[in-house]
Structures are given as structure tokens and as C-alpha cells.
Coordinates of C-alpha atoms in Angstrom, one line a residue:
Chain G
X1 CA 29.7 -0.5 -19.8
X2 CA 25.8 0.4 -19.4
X3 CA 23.5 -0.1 -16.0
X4 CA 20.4 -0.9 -16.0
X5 CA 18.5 -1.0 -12.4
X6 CA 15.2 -2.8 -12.2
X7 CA 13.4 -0.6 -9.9
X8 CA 10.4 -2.7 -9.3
X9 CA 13.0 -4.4 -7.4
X10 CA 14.6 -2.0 -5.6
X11 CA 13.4 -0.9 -2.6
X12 CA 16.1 1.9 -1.8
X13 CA 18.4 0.7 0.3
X14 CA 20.5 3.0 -1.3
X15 CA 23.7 0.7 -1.1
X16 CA 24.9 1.8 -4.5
X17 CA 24.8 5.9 -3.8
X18 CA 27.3 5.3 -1.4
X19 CA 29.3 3.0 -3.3
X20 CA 29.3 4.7 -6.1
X21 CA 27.9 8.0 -5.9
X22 CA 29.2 9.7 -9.5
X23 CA 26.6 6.7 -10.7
X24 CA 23.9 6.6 -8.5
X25 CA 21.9 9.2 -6.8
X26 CA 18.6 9.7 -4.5
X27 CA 16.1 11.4 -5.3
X28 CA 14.1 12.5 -2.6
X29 CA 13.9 9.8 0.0
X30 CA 14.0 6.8 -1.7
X31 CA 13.8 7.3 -6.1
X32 CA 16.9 6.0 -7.5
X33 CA 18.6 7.7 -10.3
X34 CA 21.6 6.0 -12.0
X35 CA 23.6 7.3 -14.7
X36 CA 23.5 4.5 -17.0
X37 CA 26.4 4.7 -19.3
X38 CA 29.8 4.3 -17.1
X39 CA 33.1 6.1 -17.5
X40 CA 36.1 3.4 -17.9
X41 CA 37.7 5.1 -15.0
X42 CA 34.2 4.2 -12.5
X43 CA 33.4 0.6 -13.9
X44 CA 35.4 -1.1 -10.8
X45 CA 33.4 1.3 -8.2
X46 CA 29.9 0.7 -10.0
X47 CA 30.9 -3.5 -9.9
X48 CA 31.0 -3.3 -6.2
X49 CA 27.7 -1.4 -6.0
X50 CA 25.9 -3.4 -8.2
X51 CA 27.5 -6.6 -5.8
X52 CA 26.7 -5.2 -2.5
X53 CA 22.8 -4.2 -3.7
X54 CA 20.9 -6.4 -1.4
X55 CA 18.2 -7.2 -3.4
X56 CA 19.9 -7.2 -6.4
X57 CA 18.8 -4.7 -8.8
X58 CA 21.5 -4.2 -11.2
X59 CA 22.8 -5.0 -13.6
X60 CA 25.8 -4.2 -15.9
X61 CA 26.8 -5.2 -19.3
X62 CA 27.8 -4.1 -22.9
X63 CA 25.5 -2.2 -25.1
X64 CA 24.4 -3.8 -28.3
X65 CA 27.0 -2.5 -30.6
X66 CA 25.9 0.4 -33.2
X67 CA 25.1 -0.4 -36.6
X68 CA 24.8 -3.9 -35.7
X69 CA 23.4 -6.1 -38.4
Chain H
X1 CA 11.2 -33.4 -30.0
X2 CA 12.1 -31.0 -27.9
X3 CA 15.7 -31.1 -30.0
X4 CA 14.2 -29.7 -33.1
X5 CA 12.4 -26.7 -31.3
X6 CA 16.4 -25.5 -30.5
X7 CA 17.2 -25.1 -33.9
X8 CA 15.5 -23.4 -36.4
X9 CA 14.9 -20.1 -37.8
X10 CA 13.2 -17.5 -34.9
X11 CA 12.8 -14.1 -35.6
X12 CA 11.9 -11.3 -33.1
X13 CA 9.8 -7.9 -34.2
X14 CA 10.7 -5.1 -31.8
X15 CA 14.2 -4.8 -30.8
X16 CA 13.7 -2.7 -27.3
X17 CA 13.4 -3.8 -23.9
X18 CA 11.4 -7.1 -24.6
X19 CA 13.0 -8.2 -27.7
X20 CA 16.5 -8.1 -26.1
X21 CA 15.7 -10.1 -23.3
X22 CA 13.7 -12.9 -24.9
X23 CA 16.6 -13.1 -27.4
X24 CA 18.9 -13.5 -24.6
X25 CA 16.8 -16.0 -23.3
X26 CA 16.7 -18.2 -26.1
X27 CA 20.1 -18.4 -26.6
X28 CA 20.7 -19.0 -22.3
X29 CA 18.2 -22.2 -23.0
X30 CA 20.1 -23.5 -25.5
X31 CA 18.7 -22.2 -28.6
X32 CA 20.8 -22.7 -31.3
X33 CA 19.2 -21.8 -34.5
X34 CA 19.4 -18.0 -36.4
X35 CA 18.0 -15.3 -34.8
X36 CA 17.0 -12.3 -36.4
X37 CA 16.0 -9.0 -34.5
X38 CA 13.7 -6.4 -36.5
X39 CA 13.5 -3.1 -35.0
X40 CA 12.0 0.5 -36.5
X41 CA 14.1 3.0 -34.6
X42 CA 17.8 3.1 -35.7
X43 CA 19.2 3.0 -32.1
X44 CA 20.1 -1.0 -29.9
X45 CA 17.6 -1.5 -28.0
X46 CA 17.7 1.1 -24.7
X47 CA 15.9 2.3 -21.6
X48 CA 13.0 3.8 -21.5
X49 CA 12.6 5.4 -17.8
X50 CA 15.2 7.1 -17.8
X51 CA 14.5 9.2 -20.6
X52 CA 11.3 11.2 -18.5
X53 CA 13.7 11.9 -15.6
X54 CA 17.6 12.2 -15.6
X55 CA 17.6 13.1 -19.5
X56 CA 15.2 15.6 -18.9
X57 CA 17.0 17.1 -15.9
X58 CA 19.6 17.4 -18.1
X59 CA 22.2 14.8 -16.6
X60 CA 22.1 12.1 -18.8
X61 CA 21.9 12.4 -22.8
X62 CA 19.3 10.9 -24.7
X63 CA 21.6 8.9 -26.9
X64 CA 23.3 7.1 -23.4
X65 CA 20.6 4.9 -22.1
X66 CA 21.3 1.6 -24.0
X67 CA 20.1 -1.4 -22.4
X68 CA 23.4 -3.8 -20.9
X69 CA 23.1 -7.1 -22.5
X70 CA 22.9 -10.2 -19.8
X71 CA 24.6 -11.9 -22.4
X72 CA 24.9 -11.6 -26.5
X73 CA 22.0 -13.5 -28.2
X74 CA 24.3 -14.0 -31.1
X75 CA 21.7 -12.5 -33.6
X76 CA 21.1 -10.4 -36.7
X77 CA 19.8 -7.3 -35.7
X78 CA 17.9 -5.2 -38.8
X79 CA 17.7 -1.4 -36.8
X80 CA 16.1 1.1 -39.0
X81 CA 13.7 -1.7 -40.6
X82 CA 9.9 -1.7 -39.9
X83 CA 7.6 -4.7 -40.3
X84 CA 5.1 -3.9 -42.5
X85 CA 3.3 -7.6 -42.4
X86 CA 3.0 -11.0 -40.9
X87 CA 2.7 -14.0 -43.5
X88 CA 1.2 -17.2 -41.0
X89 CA 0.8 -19.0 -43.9
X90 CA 3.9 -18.2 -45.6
X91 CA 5.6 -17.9 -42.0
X92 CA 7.2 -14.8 -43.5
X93 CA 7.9 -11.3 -41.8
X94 CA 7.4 -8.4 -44.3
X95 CA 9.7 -5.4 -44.3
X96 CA 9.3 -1.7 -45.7
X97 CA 13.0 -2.4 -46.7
X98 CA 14.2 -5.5 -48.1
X99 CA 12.9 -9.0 -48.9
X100 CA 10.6 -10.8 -46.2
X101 CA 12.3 -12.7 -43.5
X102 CA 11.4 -16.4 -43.1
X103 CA 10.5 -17.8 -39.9
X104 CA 9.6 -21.4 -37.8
X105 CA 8.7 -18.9 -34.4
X106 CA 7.7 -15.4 -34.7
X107 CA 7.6 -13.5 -31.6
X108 CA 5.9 -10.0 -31.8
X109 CA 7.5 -7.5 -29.0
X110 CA 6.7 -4.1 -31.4
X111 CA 5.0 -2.6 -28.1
X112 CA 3.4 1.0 -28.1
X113 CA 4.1 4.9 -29.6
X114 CA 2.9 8.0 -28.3
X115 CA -0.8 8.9 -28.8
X116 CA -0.7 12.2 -31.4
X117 CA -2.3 15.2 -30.6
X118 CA -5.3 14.2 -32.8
X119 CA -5.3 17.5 -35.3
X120 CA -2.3 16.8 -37.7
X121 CA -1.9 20.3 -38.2
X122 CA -1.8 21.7 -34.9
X123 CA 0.4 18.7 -34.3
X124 CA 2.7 20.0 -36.9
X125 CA 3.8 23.2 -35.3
X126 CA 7.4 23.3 -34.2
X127 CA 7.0 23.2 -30.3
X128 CA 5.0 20.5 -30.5
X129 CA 6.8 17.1 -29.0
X130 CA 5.5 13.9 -27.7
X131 CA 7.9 11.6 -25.4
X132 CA 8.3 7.6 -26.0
X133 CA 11.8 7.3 -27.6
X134 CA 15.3 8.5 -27.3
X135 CA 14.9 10.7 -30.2
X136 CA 11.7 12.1 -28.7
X137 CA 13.4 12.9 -25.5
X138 CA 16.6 14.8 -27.3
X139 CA 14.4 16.9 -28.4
X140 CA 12.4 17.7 -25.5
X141 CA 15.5 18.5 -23.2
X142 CA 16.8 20.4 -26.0
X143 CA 14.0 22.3 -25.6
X144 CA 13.6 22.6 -21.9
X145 CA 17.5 23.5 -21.9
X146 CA 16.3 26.7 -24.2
X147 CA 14.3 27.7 -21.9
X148 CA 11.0 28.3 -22.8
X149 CA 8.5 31.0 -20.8
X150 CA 6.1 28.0 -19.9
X151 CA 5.6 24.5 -21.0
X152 CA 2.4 23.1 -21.4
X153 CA 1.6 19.5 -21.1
X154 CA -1.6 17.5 -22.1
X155 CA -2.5 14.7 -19.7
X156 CA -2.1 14.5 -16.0
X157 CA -0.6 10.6 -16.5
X158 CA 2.8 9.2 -15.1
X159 CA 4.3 10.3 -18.2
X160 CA 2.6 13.6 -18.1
X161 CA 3.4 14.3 -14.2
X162 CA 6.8 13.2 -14.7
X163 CA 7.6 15.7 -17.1
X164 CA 5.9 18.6 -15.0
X165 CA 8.4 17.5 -12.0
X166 CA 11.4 17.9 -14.8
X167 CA 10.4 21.1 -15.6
X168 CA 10.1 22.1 -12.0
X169 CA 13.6 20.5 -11.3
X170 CA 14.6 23.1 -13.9
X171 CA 13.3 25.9 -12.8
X172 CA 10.9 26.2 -15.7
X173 CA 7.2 27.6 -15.3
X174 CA 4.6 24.6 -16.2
X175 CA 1.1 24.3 -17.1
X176 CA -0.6 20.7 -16.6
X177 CA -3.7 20.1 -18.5
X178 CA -5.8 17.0 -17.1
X179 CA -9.2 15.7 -18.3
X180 CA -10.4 14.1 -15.2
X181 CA -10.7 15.3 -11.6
X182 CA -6.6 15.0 -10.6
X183 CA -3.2 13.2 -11.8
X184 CA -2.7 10.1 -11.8
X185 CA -6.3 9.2 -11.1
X186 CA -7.5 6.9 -13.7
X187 CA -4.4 4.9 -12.6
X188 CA -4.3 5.1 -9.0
X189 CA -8.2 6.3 -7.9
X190 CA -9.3 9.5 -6.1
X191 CA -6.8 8.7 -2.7
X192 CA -3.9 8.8 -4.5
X193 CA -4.5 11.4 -6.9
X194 CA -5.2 13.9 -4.2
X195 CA -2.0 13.2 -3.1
X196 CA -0.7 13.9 -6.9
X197 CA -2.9 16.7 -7.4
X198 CA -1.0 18.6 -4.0
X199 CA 2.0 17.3 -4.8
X200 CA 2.1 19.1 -8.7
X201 CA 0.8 22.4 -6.5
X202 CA 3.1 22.4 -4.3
X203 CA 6.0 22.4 -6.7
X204 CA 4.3 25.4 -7.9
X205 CA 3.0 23.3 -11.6
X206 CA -0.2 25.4 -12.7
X207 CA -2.3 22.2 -12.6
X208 CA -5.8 22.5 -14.4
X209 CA -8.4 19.8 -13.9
X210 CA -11.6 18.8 -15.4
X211 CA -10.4 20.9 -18.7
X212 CA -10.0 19.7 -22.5
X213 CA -7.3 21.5 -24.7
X214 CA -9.6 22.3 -27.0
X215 CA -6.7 24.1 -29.7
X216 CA -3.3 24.4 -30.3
X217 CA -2.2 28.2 -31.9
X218 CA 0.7 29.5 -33.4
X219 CA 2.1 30.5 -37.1
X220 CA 4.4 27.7 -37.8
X221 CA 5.5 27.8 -33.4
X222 CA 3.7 26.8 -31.2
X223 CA 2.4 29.7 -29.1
X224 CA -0.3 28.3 -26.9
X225 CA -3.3 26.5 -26.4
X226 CA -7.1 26.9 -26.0
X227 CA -8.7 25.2 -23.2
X228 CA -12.4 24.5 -22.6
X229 CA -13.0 26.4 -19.9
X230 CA -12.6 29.5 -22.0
X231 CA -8.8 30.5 -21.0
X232 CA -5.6 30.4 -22.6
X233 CA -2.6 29.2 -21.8
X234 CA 0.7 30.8 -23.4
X235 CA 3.8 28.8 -24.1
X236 CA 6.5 28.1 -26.1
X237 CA 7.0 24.2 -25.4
X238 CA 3.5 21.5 -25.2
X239 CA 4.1 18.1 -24.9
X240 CA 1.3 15.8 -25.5
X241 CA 1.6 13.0 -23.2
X242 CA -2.3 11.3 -23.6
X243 CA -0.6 8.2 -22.9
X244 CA 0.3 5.1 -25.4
X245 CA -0.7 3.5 -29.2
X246 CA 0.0 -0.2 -29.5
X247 CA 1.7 -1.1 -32.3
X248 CA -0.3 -3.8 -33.9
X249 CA -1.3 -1.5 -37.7
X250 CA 1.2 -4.2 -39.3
X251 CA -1.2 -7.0 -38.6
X252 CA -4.2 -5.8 -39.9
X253 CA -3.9 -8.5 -42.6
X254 CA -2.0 -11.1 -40.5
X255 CA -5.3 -12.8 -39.2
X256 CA -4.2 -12.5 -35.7
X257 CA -6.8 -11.4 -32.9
X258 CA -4.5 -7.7 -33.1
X259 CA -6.6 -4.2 -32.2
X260 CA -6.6 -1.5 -30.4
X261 CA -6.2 -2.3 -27.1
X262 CA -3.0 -5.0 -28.4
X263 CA -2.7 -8.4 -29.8
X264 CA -4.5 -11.2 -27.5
X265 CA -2.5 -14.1 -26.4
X266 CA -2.2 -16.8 -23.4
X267 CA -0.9 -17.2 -20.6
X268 CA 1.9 -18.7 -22.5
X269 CA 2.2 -15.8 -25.0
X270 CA 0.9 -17.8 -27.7
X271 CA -0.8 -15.3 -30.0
X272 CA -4.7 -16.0 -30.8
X273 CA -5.9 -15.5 -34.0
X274 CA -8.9 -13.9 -35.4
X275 CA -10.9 -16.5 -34.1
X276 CA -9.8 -17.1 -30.9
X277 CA -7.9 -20.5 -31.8
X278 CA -4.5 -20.1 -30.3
X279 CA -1.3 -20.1 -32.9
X280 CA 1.3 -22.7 -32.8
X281 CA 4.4 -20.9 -34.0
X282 CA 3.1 -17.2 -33.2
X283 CA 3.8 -15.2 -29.9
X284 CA 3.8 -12.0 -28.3
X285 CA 5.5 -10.7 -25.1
X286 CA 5.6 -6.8 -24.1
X287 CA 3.6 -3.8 -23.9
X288 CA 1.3 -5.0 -27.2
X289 CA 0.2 -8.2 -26.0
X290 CA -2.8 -8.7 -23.9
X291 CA -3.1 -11.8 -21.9
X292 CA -5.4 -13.2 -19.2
X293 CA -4.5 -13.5 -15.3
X294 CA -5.8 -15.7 -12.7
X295 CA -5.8 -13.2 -10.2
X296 CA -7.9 -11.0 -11.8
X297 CA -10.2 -13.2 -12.8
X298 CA -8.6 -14.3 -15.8
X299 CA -9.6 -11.0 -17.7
X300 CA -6.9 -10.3 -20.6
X301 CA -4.4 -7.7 -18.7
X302 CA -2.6 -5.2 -21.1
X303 CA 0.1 -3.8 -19.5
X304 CA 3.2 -0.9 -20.2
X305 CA 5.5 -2.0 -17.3
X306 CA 8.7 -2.5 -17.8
X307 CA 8.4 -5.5 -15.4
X308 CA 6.2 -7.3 -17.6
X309 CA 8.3 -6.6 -20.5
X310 CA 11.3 -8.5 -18.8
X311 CA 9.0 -11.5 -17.2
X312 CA 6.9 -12.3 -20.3
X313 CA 9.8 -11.7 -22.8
X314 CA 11.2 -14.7 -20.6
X315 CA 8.4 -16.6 -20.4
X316 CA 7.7 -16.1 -24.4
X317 CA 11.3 -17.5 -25.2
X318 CA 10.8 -20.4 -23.1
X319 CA 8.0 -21.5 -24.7
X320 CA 9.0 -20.9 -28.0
X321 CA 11.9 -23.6 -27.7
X322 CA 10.1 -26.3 -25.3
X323 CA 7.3 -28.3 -26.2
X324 CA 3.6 -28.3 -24.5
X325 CA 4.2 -30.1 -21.5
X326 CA 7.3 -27.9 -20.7
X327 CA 5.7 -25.1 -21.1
X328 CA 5.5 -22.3 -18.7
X329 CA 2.6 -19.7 -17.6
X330 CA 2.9 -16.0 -17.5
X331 CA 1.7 -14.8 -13.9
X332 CA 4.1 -12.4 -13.2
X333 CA 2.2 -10.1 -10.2
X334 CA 1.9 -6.3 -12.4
X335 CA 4.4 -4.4 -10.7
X336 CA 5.8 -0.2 -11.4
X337 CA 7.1 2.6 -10.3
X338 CA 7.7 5.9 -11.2
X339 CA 9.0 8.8 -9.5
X340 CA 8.2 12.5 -9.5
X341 CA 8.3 16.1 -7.2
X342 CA 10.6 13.6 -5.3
X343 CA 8.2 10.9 -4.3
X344 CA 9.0 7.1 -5.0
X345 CA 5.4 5.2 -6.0
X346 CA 5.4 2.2 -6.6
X347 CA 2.9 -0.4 -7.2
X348 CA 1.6 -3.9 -7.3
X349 CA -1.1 -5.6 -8.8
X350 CA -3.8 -4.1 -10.4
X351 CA -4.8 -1.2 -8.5
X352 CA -7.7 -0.3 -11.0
X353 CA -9.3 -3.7 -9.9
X354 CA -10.9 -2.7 -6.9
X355 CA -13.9 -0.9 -5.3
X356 CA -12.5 0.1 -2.0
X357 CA -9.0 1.0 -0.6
X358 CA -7.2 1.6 3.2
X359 CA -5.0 3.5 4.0
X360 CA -2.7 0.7 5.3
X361 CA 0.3 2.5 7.0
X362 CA 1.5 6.2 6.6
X363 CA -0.8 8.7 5.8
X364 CA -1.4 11.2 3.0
X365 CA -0.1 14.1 5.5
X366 CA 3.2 12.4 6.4
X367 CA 3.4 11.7 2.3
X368 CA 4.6 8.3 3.1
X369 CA 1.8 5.7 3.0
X370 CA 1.2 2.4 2.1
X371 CA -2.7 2.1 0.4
X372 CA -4.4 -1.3 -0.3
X373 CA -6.5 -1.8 -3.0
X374 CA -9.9 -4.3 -2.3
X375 CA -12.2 -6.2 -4.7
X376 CA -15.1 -7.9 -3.2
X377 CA -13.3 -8.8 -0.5
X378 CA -9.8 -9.6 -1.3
X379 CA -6.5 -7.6 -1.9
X380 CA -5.8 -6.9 -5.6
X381 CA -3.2 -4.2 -5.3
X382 CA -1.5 -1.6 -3.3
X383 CA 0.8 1.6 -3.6
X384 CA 3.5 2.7 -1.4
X385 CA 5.0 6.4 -1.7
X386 CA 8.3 6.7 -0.2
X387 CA 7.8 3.0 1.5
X388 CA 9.0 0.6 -0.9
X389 CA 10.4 -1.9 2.1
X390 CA 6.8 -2.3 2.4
X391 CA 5.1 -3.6 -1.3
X392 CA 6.4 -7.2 -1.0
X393 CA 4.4 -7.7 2.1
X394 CA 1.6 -6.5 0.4
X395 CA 2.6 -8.3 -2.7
X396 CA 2.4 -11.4 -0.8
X397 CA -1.4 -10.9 0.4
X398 CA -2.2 -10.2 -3.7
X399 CA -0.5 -13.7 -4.5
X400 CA -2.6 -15.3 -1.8
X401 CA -6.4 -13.8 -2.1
X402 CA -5.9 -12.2 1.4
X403 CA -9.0 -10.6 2.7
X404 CA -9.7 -7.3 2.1
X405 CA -8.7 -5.2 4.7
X406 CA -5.9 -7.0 5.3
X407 CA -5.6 -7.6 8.6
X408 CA -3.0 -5.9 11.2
X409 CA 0.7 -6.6 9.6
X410 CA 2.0 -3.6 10.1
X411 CA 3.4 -1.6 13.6
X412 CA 2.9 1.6 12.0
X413 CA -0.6 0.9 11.4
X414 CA -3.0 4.3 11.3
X415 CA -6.7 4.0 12.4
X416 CA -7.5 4.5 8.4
X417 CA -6.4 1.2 8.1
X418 CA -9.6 -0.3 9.8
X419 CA -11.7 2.1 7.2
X420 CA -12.0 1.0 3.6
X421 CA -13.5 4.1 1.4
X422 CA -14.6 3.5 -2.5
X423 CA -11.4 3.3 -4.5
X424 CA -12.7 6.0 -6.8
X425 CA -11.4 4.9 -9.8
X426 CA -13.1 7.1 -12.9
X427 CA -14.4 5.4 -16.3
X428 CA -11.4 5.4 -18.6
X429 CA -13.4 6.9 -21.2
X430 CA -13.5 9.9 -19.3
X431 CA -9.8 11.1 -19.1
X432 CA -7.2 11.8 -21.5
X433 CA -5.5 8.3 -21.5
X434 CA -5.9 5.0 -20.0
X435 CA -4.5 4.0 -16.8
X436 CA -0.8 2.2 -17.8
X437 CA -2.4 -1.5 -16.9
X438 CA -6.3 -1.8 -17.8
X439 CA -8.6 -4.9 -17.6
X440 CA -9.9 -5.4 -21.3
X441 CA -12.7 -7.0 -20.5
X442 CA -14.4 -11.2 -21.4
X443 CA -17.8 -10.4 -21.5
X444 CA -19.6 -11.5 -24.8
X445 CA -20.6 -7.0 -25.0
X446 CA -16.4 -6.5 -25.5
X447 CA -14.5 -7.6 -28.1
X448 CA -11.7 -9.8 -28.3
X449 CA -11.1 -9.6 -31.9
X450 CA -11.2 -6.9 -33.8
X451 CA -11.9 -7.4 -37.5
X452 CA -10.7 -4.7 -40.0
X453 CA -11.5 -4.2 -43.1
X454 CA -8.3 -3.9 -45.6
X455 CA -8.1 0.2 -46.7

């Protein structure tokens, strides 16, 4: 599972670093960082962070496979 | 017949962030024909910010910022495979590999590369690096992880800055080389870039101003670079980050209004051709199209947001599959961010488009403002560092023609809010590389089209 976070949306409320802080980090004040590719074992933490994001920033899904024709 | 525009043969050139999400959108409006994807670099489509921050820290590998799909678009996808024509008569995409693709809607998404460093030679030397794609960026933090005795990097843009803070972040000793009077200036005017300019010093980046690289040396490495000022700077790594190329070579023959400064369309991506008669089955969506916008007095806006990417990619797929009456404008407000040195900026509207600016809340001391950007009268843009709560309000006055300065909105407001000082915003000719959203111009002087002559 990948994240993507459309930051010209976010406005750093900063939901997801506490919801799922091996994913998401501050930098500074307010500059979001996400790791995007998830670990299996953090997909069902990252879900609720990407649900409790208030203005709804994130989003999750597959990758386009490799070596897709 | 709205039926028939649902089926069909569409295919899409660029398989990034624009091609994936007007593919998507095709298919979520009920497209149901073949889709085909064409896309140079051998890797699904991925993100791109990611790749001058976290991957150059060092936290996230180059290779691991591929783009979620919202849903599968259910198409070919030919990776590794550059477009090397456009057919409108034929409707026919060309390929450097393989036989042409046939098409009933073409959209063009093959957005931008890297500016070179303009001597091939010096460019050559192993040390060398530019920063656009995934590969670009493995090889830059391979490089950083080495680490080098100094890095040296061309152009003072958002690109350029960003980098500098990664190397700071690592520890690593930086040398910024900047054309015009500060960073981030030819994007953000003088205010701003004063606060850029303090903000590389005081994470210890050896900024130089008002300077031109003038050589790079080394014997097969890169060992440093002459500047125009008469010094030298030694180091191991330069990256030349004098900002973006649009990708529109391949249409040199196609007939289509495609030049320099990207491929001009309207406001419902329909790509113009040489002539300025729009194209029926022709459009474009992403950082290579250029396209005009009512609040900035319909001047054709080129953009490299990653914003517009996703709003006109939807746009552009709605259109392609509904007929003229259904049809949908692009006026997506311009909207970015980037961050560096820690500091959030982020922006709306075109802050270039303007001759005066307040300081609406914050101030440049506390590094958290707000600044509005004024044009004749009316708000055209601001920038918030580390106040992001604060842009849609602002947002909102740019969507309404609010006077200019705005008028008390804000309980933090400083005294520098009542003061409007010139927005200070340099020629573009004058710095390394344009400002990441530029005004191309309609007066008769500028060019629309651009004609060339076949080599």
C-alpha cells in the first residue's frame, strides 16, 4: 500500500503523526513528511490516520504494478 | 452523442502524476473504450515531492514513492516507451519503439525535465546531477550518503533551496549559487526572499547572490566551479537545479501551438494548434500545457504544481468523454507548497501577479506570516510560512477580486498590514530559472505559437 498526501490541502493539523507516527512526521512546525510506501504490519494504523485527517489529505491505494503493460 | 464519446480508443502521453489521474478519471465517468498510457521512464507513475526531501534525508528510497491508484483505469501502460510524434491527421501517436498507436482522443500530460547545465561537457563530469525523477534522486542521495566535502548547487529556486536544507539536515557543508538578489525571489518577490535568503544563512548554507557559475572543473570528477565574481568554489557534488524544460520537442512537427514555454490550450484543455484554432480530439493537462485564467486576466498560466496536475488532469478527462455543452472549465485557484530549513510555505494564486504586498499577519521576525500579494487593487495571491490554517481565508478573497489590502480579517493583525510596499518581483530574464508559475503573456509583441523549422 502507497500514501500519497496532497499538501496544498493540508494545513497541519497533524492528526496523522499521532496516529501513525512510523508514517508520518513533522517537520518543523507544521511540513508534513509521510513515508509513502507502508509496511503490511502499519496499513490498519495509517487507515485510521488517513480517516481522522480533517481536511482530508490522504490518500491510500496500490501502486501501479511493475512491468505493467 | 454523448454515448459514443465513452467508447473509443483514448491514449494518454506521460504516465506520471497527471496521466494517472485523468486515466482514472475516465474510467470513474464511465469511459469504457481502450486506454493506452505512454510513458518514457521505466518506473508507474510516482511522486515527485518527495524525492527533494525525505529521499534526500535519507529515509525514504528513491524507488518507494509510487503514486496510490484512486482506482485502476484498466489500461495498457507502455513504460520505457517515448513518443517521438503526434499524427492529427492520421490521429496516430508515434513511438521510438514499436508501431504508432492509434487514437479518437489524445491527451498530452509529458510535462517537464530538468534544465542541463548548458556546456555538455562540463555537464558530463561524474558529480554532476540534476533532480526531476526517481532515478535522478537515487543518485543524488547516493551521493550525499558518501559524503562529499561540499556540495554545490546552481540556482537559488524551490528545488535548489530544498536541496541546500537536505544537505544541512545531513550535516553536509553547502554552497548555493543564485543569479538574482536572494532565493526564492523571482517566485515569491524581495519580502519573501529576504526571509529565504536568512533562513539558508542561518542553517549555515554558504549562499552567494548576484553571481553566475561561470565553469565547471574537474578531470573526468567534478572538482568545482568558477563563479563570476572571480572565486572558486571546491566540491565534490553540484547539482544544477536552474529549474524546468517542457517537454513539447516531440511536437515540433505535430502542428500544435507547442514551444518553449509548453503547449497552449483552453480553459477546457483542448490543445490549440499552430494557428490558434482550437483541436477537437487533442488535449493537454499538466505541467506542459499553458492555459488562460480569468483571474489573471485571462493570460495563458503555465504552471509546475502538483495541484494543477491533479485539477486539470480531471478536468481534461471530463472533457474528453462529454460533449460541448457538458463541458467543464479549468479554474482551479494555483496553489503549492514546499518546505525547507523547517518552514512550511505555501501559496495561492499567482504571487508574481502583483505590484505591492502586506504583510497581513505574522511578521518576518516571528518567521510565521501571512503576506498578500496586490495588483491594481485587488488580491491575486498570498504566502503563509508556518500558517497554513490561514491560506483558505486568503484563498477566498483571490476567488472574489477582494480589494487590495484586504481589509482587517485577521486578530493577529500587525501594523504592516495597513502598509502595502512594491512586491519586488525581478524580470525573469534576470535569474537562473523562472518562477514555478509565470504569466506567458497575450499581447500581439509575445508569441503564442511558436513555428519551428524541421532540422
Amino acid at each position: 500500500m502507497q500514501i500519497v498526501v496532497d499538501l496544498a490541502r493540508c494545513q497541519g493539523y497533524a492528526q496523522c503523526v499521532f496516529l501513525a507516527p512510523q508514517a508520518f512526521e513533522l517537520h518543523g512546525e507544521e511540513a508534513l513528511l509521510c513515508h509513502p510506501a507502508v509496511p503490511d504490519e502499519q496499513r490498519e494504523r495509517v487507515r485510521q490516520a488517513a480517516a481522522a485527517c480533517p481536511v482530508q489529505a490522504i490518500l491510500l491505494g496500490e501502486a501501479v504494478s511493475r512491468g505493467a503493460r | 452523442m454523448p454515448g459514443d464519446l465513452k467508447e473509443g480508443r483514448i491514449v494518454v502521453v506521460g504516465a506520471s502524476l497527471t496521466g494517472l489521474r485523468a486515466a482514472e478519471k475516465l474510467r470513474e465517468e464511465g469511459f469504457t473504450g481502450s486506454l493506452t498510457i505512454v510513458g518514457d521512464e521505466p518506473h508507474p507513475p510516482y511522486d515527485r515531492p518527495p524525492l527533494s526531501k525525505q529521499v534526500l534525508f535519507g529515509e525514504v528510497p528513491a524507488n518507494a514513492t509510487a503514486l496510490p491508484m484512486r482506482r485502476d483505469p484498466e489500461a495498457e501502460w507502455r513504460l520505457g516507451v517515448r513518443a517521438t510524434g503526434l499524427d492529427t491527421v492520421g490521429k496516430r501517436v508515434l513511438l521510438a519503439d514499436g508501431e504508432p498507436v492509434p487514437y479518437d482522443r489524445v491527451l498530452i500530460a509529458t510535462g517537464t525535465r530538468a534544465r542541463p547545465w548548458p556546456n555538455a561537457q562540463e555537464a558530463a563530469l561524474d558529480g554532476v546531477l540534476t533532480l526531476r525523477t526517481c532515478d535522478d534522486a537515487a543518485l543524488l542521495a547516493e551521493r550525499l550518503a558518501a559524503g562529499p566535502r561540499r556540495v554545490l548547487v546552481i540556482g537559488g529556486g524551490f528545488t535548489g533551496s530544498e536541496i541546500a536544507s537536505a544537505c544541512r539536515e545531513r550535516g553536509l557543508d553547502v554552497t548555493v549559487a543564485e543569479r538574482g538578489p536572494a532565493p526564492l525571489v523571482g517566485a515569491l518577490g524581495g519580502t519573501l526572499a529576504k526571509l529565504a535568503a536568512a533562513m539558508h544563512r542561518n542553517h549555515g548554507v554558504d549562499l552567494r547572490c548576484e553571481v553566475t557559475v561561470t565553469a565547471l572543473r574537474g578531470h573526468g570528477h567534478f572538482t568545482g566551479a568558477e563563479l563570476s565574481d572571480g572565486s572558486r568554489v571546491d566540491a565534490d557534488v553540484c547539482v544544477v537545479a536552474m529549474g524546468a524544460v517542457r517537454n513539447v520537442e516531440w511536437l515540433a512537427e505535430s502542428g500544435l501551438a507547442a514551444g518553449p514555454r509548453g503547449i497552449a490550450c483552453d480553459a477546457g484543455c483542448r490543445a490549440f494548434n499552430m494557428y490558434g484554432i482550437v483541436t477537437d480530439d487533442v488535449f493537454v493537462a499538466g505541467d506542459v500545457s499553458r492555459f488562460p485564467h480569468p483571474l489573471f486576466d485571462y493570460q495563458l498560466l503555465s504552471l509546475e504544481h502538483w495541484h494543477n496536475a491533479v485539477e486539470q488532469a480531471e478536468v481534461a478527462a471530463h472533457n474528453m468523454i462529454h460533449p460541448e455543452p457538458l463541458r467543464r472549465p479549468h479554474l482551479a485557484v494555483p496553489a503549492f507548497w514546499s518546505s525547507q530549513f523547517g518552514l512550511n510555505i505555501k501559496s495561492v494564486g499567482v504571487p508574481t501577479f502583483s505590484d505591492h504586498v502586506v504583510i497581513a499577519q505574522g511578521s518576518l521576525e516571528a518567521r510565521r506570516l501571512a503576506v498578500v500579494y496586490g495588483y491594481r487593487g485587488r488580491v491575486t495571491a498570498a504566502v503563509t510560512v508556518d500558517m497554513a490554517k490561514s491560506l483558505e481565508y486568503y484563498q477566498d478573497l483571490i476567488e472574489t477580486a477582494a480589494q487590495f489590502p484586504p481589509v482587517a480579517g485577521a486578530s493577529d493583525r500587525p501594523p504592516a498590514a495597513e502598509v502595502p510596499i512594491p512586491s519586488d518581483v525581478p524580470d525573469p530574464s534576470v535569474l537562473y530559472h523562472g518562477p514555478t508559475v509565470a504569466l506567458t503573456g497575450h499581447l500581439p509583441d509575445r508569441r503564442l505559437a511558436m513555428m519551428r523549422p524541421a532540422v
